[in-house]
């Protein structure tokens, strides 16, 4: 039976000797993501969100503390973790078609299976007809959908996403949020989704981790009990949505005043 | 819109051809009027070129030159790309190799010819060797820089999908640095032709360079100009062929798609 992975980090700290200002980027951060949960990490720009995700995915080693996926300490990128990077225009390989980009995640499989799986993954994000186009030939939203398809293609049990919709236009962004929720509802992998957009955070999350400004540490953990399936108009019109949004806003604002 | 752009491009091309015809006609007229012993007319140069291509000289001078350029270029390209990819990918090599590369590229390549004559002596190997030497550095330099500047997100993406280090060189670093590599290869191709001509003038009794030099020394003025004409056409042809290949190889690059910059 397919089940999402758990992610846990304990007393995580990371600093860069070469970084300007304060060198500590993450300070004593602990959190836990349950199987199949949609966790959103909300933090102001530049607070260390990307650094945090890179330690989660094993691309970067923490100075102190540890990251565990399914209870096992992460040293390298775990097999069933998919990553969607912040800069989609840099994470797709421009010399490969969209399909070949997705197949990059399926390198172990034989050609026919890989091609079939890649086409399925593209179809799930609505790109079945663009499989043979190159990244520069399609819009930013389509590129990011390809990156999502690639992260999902090898049946990731945990998908880590770094502000995936930050650089697409507002309308595309709404479509992508809804699409992501649909796909996640179908297969229930665990998600760690980073954003600095409060509205997006509340709309998507089961659990919301609000980070303080630099150095990033956990300011508050909010359980989002908004009913699912969520819908753009009705969900955002709920009083609870407004309350949660306000609460998150105050947390973020308070952090900026304090620093 | 597209048809318009196309016709504008054809128009630009046409202007270039018109200018070339005007220049050649100017050459012809000037040479006829001045009637100097040191300047052949365009038509007599063309006639001499025809003779070169239809006589035994084709096999003695023209074909060996072509062979030397192509072989020298191919060896330099293969060495430069392979070594450059490794030096650029494995940063630990950098401090060792960098000063050597910086020094060697500052040395004007023709200087290697007298040195090579000392070491190798005058032989067929000499010419190819000096062509390889001249063409190698621009390929190495561009490949190293291209490999060093590969977008870090590409590398991280590859790590996410567990691509082994040596596979990464071939399937990520190579395609990512291909635009830089192609630019280096293009410089290398014209350097290869320069080295071929010079080496044949200084250290050979065959080849187009040798032909031009001896015809000048024996006052066969039209043949000298014919040889120059031949080299010009060859250089132009090589470059055009190279650009056509580049166009295909970099078709995925938006800068090259469809032959126009997007
Ligand atoms: N490899 C590195 N070396 C030195 N400093 C780094 C490195 N990576 C990140 N930093 C520093 O850490 C801080 C946090 O960066 P990070 O990219 O994690 O923030 P972020 O929250 O993702 O920002 P954004 O909202 O712009 O995406 C920045 O000030 C940056 O300068
Ligand atoms: Mg970031």
Coordinates of C-alpha atoms in Angstrom, one line a residue, chain B residues 31-234:
Chain B
X31 CA 44.6 45.2 -61.9
X32 CA 43.8 45.8 -65.6
X33 CA 44.4 49.5 -65.3
X34 CA 47.5 49.5 -63.3
X35 CA 48.9 46.5 -65.1
X36 CA 51.5 45.7 -62.5
X37 CA 53.7 42.6 -62.3
X38 CA 52.9 42.1 -58.6
X39 CA 49.1 42.1 -59.0
X40 CA 47.3 39.5 -60.9
X41 CA 43.8 40.1 -62.2
X42 CA 40.9 38.3 -60.6
X43 CA 40.3 36.3 -63.8
X44 CA 43.9 35.2 -64.1
X45 CA 43.9 34.2 -60.4
X46 CA 40.7 32.3 -61.0
X47 CA 42.3 30.6 -64.0
X48 CA 45.3 29.7 -62.0
X49 CA 43.0 28.3 -59.3
X50 CA 41.3 26.1 -61.9
X51 CA 44.7 24.8 -63.0
X52 CA 45.6 24.0 -59.4
X53 CA 42.4 22.0 -58.9
X54 CA 42.5 20.1 -62.2
X55 CA 46.2 19.2 -62.2
X56 CA 48.4 16.8 -60.2
X57 CA 48.7 19.7 -57.7
X58 CA 45.3 18.8 -56.4
X59 CA 46.7 15.5 -55.0
X60 CA 50.1 17.0 -54.0
X61 CA 49.1 20.3 -52.4
X62 CA 45.4 20.7 -51.9
X63 CA 44.3 17.3 -50.5
X64 CA 47.2 16.9 -48.1
X65 CA 46.4 20.4 -46.7
X66 CA 42.7 19.4 -46.2
X67 CA 43.7 16.2 -44.6
X68 CA 46.1 17.9 -42.2
X69 CA 43.6 20.6 -41.1
X70 CA 40.8 18.1 -40.6
X71 CA 42.9 15.5 -38.8
X72 CA 44.6 18.2 -36.6
X73 CA 41.4 19.8 -35.8
X74 CA 39.7 16.5 -34.9
X75 CA 42.5 15.5 -32.6
X76 CA 42.6 18.9 -30.9
X77 CA 38.8 18.9 -30.5
X78 CA 38.7 15.5 -28.9
X79 CA 41.6 16.2 -26.5
X80 CA 40.4 19.6 -25.6
X81 CA 36.8 18.6 -24.9
X82 CA 37.7 15.5 -22.9
X83 CA 40.4 17.2 -20.8
X84 CA 38.4 20.4 -20.5
X85 CA 35.4 18.5 -19.1
X86 CA 37.4 16.8 -16.5
X87 CA 39.3 19.9 -15.4
X88 CA 36.1 22.0 -15.3
X89 CA 34.2 19.3 -13.4
X90 CA 36.7 18.3 -10.8
X91 CA 37.6 21.5 -9.2
X92 CA 40.5 19.9 -7.3
X93 CA 42.4 19.8 -10.6
X94 CA 42.0 23.5 -11.1
X95 CA 45.0 25.0 -9.2
X96 CA 47.3 22.5 -10.9
X97 CA 46.2 23.2 -14.5
X98 CA 45.1 26.8 -14.5
X99 CA 48.5 28.4 -14.7
X100 CA 49.5 26.1 -17.5
X101 CA 46.4 26.9 -19.5
X102 CA 46.8 30.6 -18.9
X103 CA 50.4 30.6 -20.0
X104 CA 49.9 28.4 -23.0
X105 CA 47.0 30.4 -24.4
X106 CA 49.2 33.6 -24.0
X107 CA 51.8 32.0 -26.3
X108 CA 51.2 32.9 -30.0
X109 CA 50.6 29.4 -31.5
X110 CA 53.0 30.0 -34.5
X111 CA 55.9 30.1 -32.1
X112 CA 55.6 26.4 -31.7
X113 CA 56.6 25.8 -35.3
X114 CA 60.4 26.4 -34.9
X115 CA 60.3 24.5 -31.6
X116 CA 58.5 21.6 -33.2
X117 CA 61.0 21.6 -36.1
X118 CA 63.7 21.1 -33.5
X119 CA 61.9 18.3 -31.7
X120 CA 60.1 16.4 -34.5
X121 CA 62.1 17.5 -37.5
X122 CA 60.5 18.2 -40.9
X123 CA 58.0 15.5 -41.6
X124 CA 54.3 14.9 -42.2
X125 CA 53.8 14.5 -38.5
X126 CA 55.2 18.0 -37.8
X127 CA 52.4 19.8 -39.6
X128 CA 49.6 17.9 -37.9
X129 CA 51.3 18.3 -34.6
X130 CA 51.5 22.1 -34.7
X131 CA 47.9 22.3 -36.0
X132 CA 46.8 20.2 -33.0
X133 CA 48.9 22.4 -30.7
X134 CA 47.3 25.6 -32.1
X135 CA 43.8 24.4 -32.1
X136 CA 43.9 22.6 -28.7
X137 CA 44.1 25.6 -26.4
X138 CA 40.9 27.5 -27.4
X139 CA 38.9 24.2 -27.2
X140 CA 40.4 23.4 -23.8
X141 CA 39.9 26.9 -22.4
X142 CA 36.3 27.2 -23.5
X143 CA 35.4 23.7 -22.4
X144 CA 36.9 24.2 -19.0
X145 CA 35.1 27.5 -18.5
X146 CA 31.9 26.0 -19.8
X147 CA 32.1 23.1 -17.5
X148 CA 33.0 25.2 -14.5
X149 CA 30.0 27.5 -15.1
X150 CA 27.4 24.8 -15.3
X151 CA 24.3 26.0 -13.5
X152 CA 24.5 24.6 -9.9
X153 CA 20.8 23.7 -10.0
X154 CA 21.5 21.3 -12.8
X155 CA 24.0 19.5 -10.6
X156 CA 21.7 19.4 -7.6
X157 CA 18.9 18.1 -9.8
X158 CA 21.2 15.3 -10.9
X159 CA 22.0 14.6 -7.3
X160 CA 18.3 14.4 -6.5
X161 CA 18.0 11.6 -9.1
X162 CA 21.2 9.8 -8.0
X163 CA 23.3 10.4 -11.1
X164 CA 26.8 9.1 -10.6
X165 CA 29.7 11.5 -10.9
X166 CA 31.1 10.1 -14.1
X167 CA 27.6 9.9 -15.8
X168 CA 27.1 13.5 -14.7
X169 CA 30.1 14.6 -16.9
X170 CA 28.6 13.1 -20.0
X171 CA 24.9 13.7 -19.5
X172 CA 24.9 17.1 -17.7
X173 CA 28.2 18.9 -17.9
X174 CA 28.8 18.1 -21.6
X175 CA 25.4 19.3 -22.9
X176 CA 25.3 22.3 -20.5
X177 CA 28.7 23.5 -21.7
X178 CA 28.0 22.7 -25.4
X179 CA 27.4 26.4 -26.4
X180 CA 30.8 27.4 -25.0
X181 CA 32.5 24.3 -26.5
X182 CA 31.1 25.1 -29.9
X183 CA 32.4 28.7 -29.7
X184 CA 35.8 27.3 -28.8
X185 CA 35.7 24.8 -31.6
X186 CA 35.0 27.6 -34.1
X187 CA 38.0 29.6 -33.0
X188 CA 40.0 26.4 -33.1
X189 CA 39.0 25.7 -36.7
X190 CA 40.3 29.0 -38.0
X191 CA 43.4 28.6 -35.9
X192 CA 44.0 25.2 -37.4
X193 CA 43.9 26.7 -40.9
X194 CA 46.4 29.4 -39.9
X195 CA 48.7 26.9 -38.5
X196 CA 48.4 24.7 -41.5
X197 CA 49.4 27.5 -43.9
X198 CA 52.3 28.7 -41.8
X199 CA 53.7 25.3 -41.1
X200 CA 53.5 24.4 -44.8
X201 CA 55.3 27.6 -45.7
X202 CA 58.1 27.0 -43.1
X203 CA 58.5 23.3 -43.0
X204 CA 57.0 21.4 -45.9
X205 CA 57.4 20.7 -49.6
X206 CA 53.7 20.1 -50.1
X207 CA 50.4 21.8 -49.3
X208 CA 48.6 25.0 -50.1
X209 CA 50.9 27.1 -48.0
X210 CA 54.0 25.7 -49.8
X211 CA 52.3 26.3 -53.1
X212 CA 51.6 30.0 -52.4
X213 CA 55.1 30.6 -51.1
X214 CA 56.9 28.9 -54.0
X215 CA 54.8 30.4 -56.7
X216 CA 55.6 33.8 -55.2
X217 CA 59.3 32.9 -55.2
X218 CA 59.2 31.8 -58.8
X219 CA 57.2 34.9 -59.9
X220 CA 54.1 32.8 -60.9
X221 CA 52.0 35.7 -59.8
X222 CA 48.6 34.3 -60.8
X223 CA 49.2 31.1 -59.0
X224 CA 50.0 33.0 -55.8
X225 CA 46.7 34.8 -56.0
X226 CA 45.0 31.6 -57.0
X227 CA 46.3 30.0 -53.8
X228 CA 45.1 32.9 -51.7
X229 CA 41.7 32.6 -53.4
X230 CA 41.6 28.9 -52.6
X231 CA 42.5 29.5 -48.9
X232 CA 39.8 32.2 -48.6
X233 CA 37.2 29.9 -50.1
X234 CA 38.3 27.0 -48.0

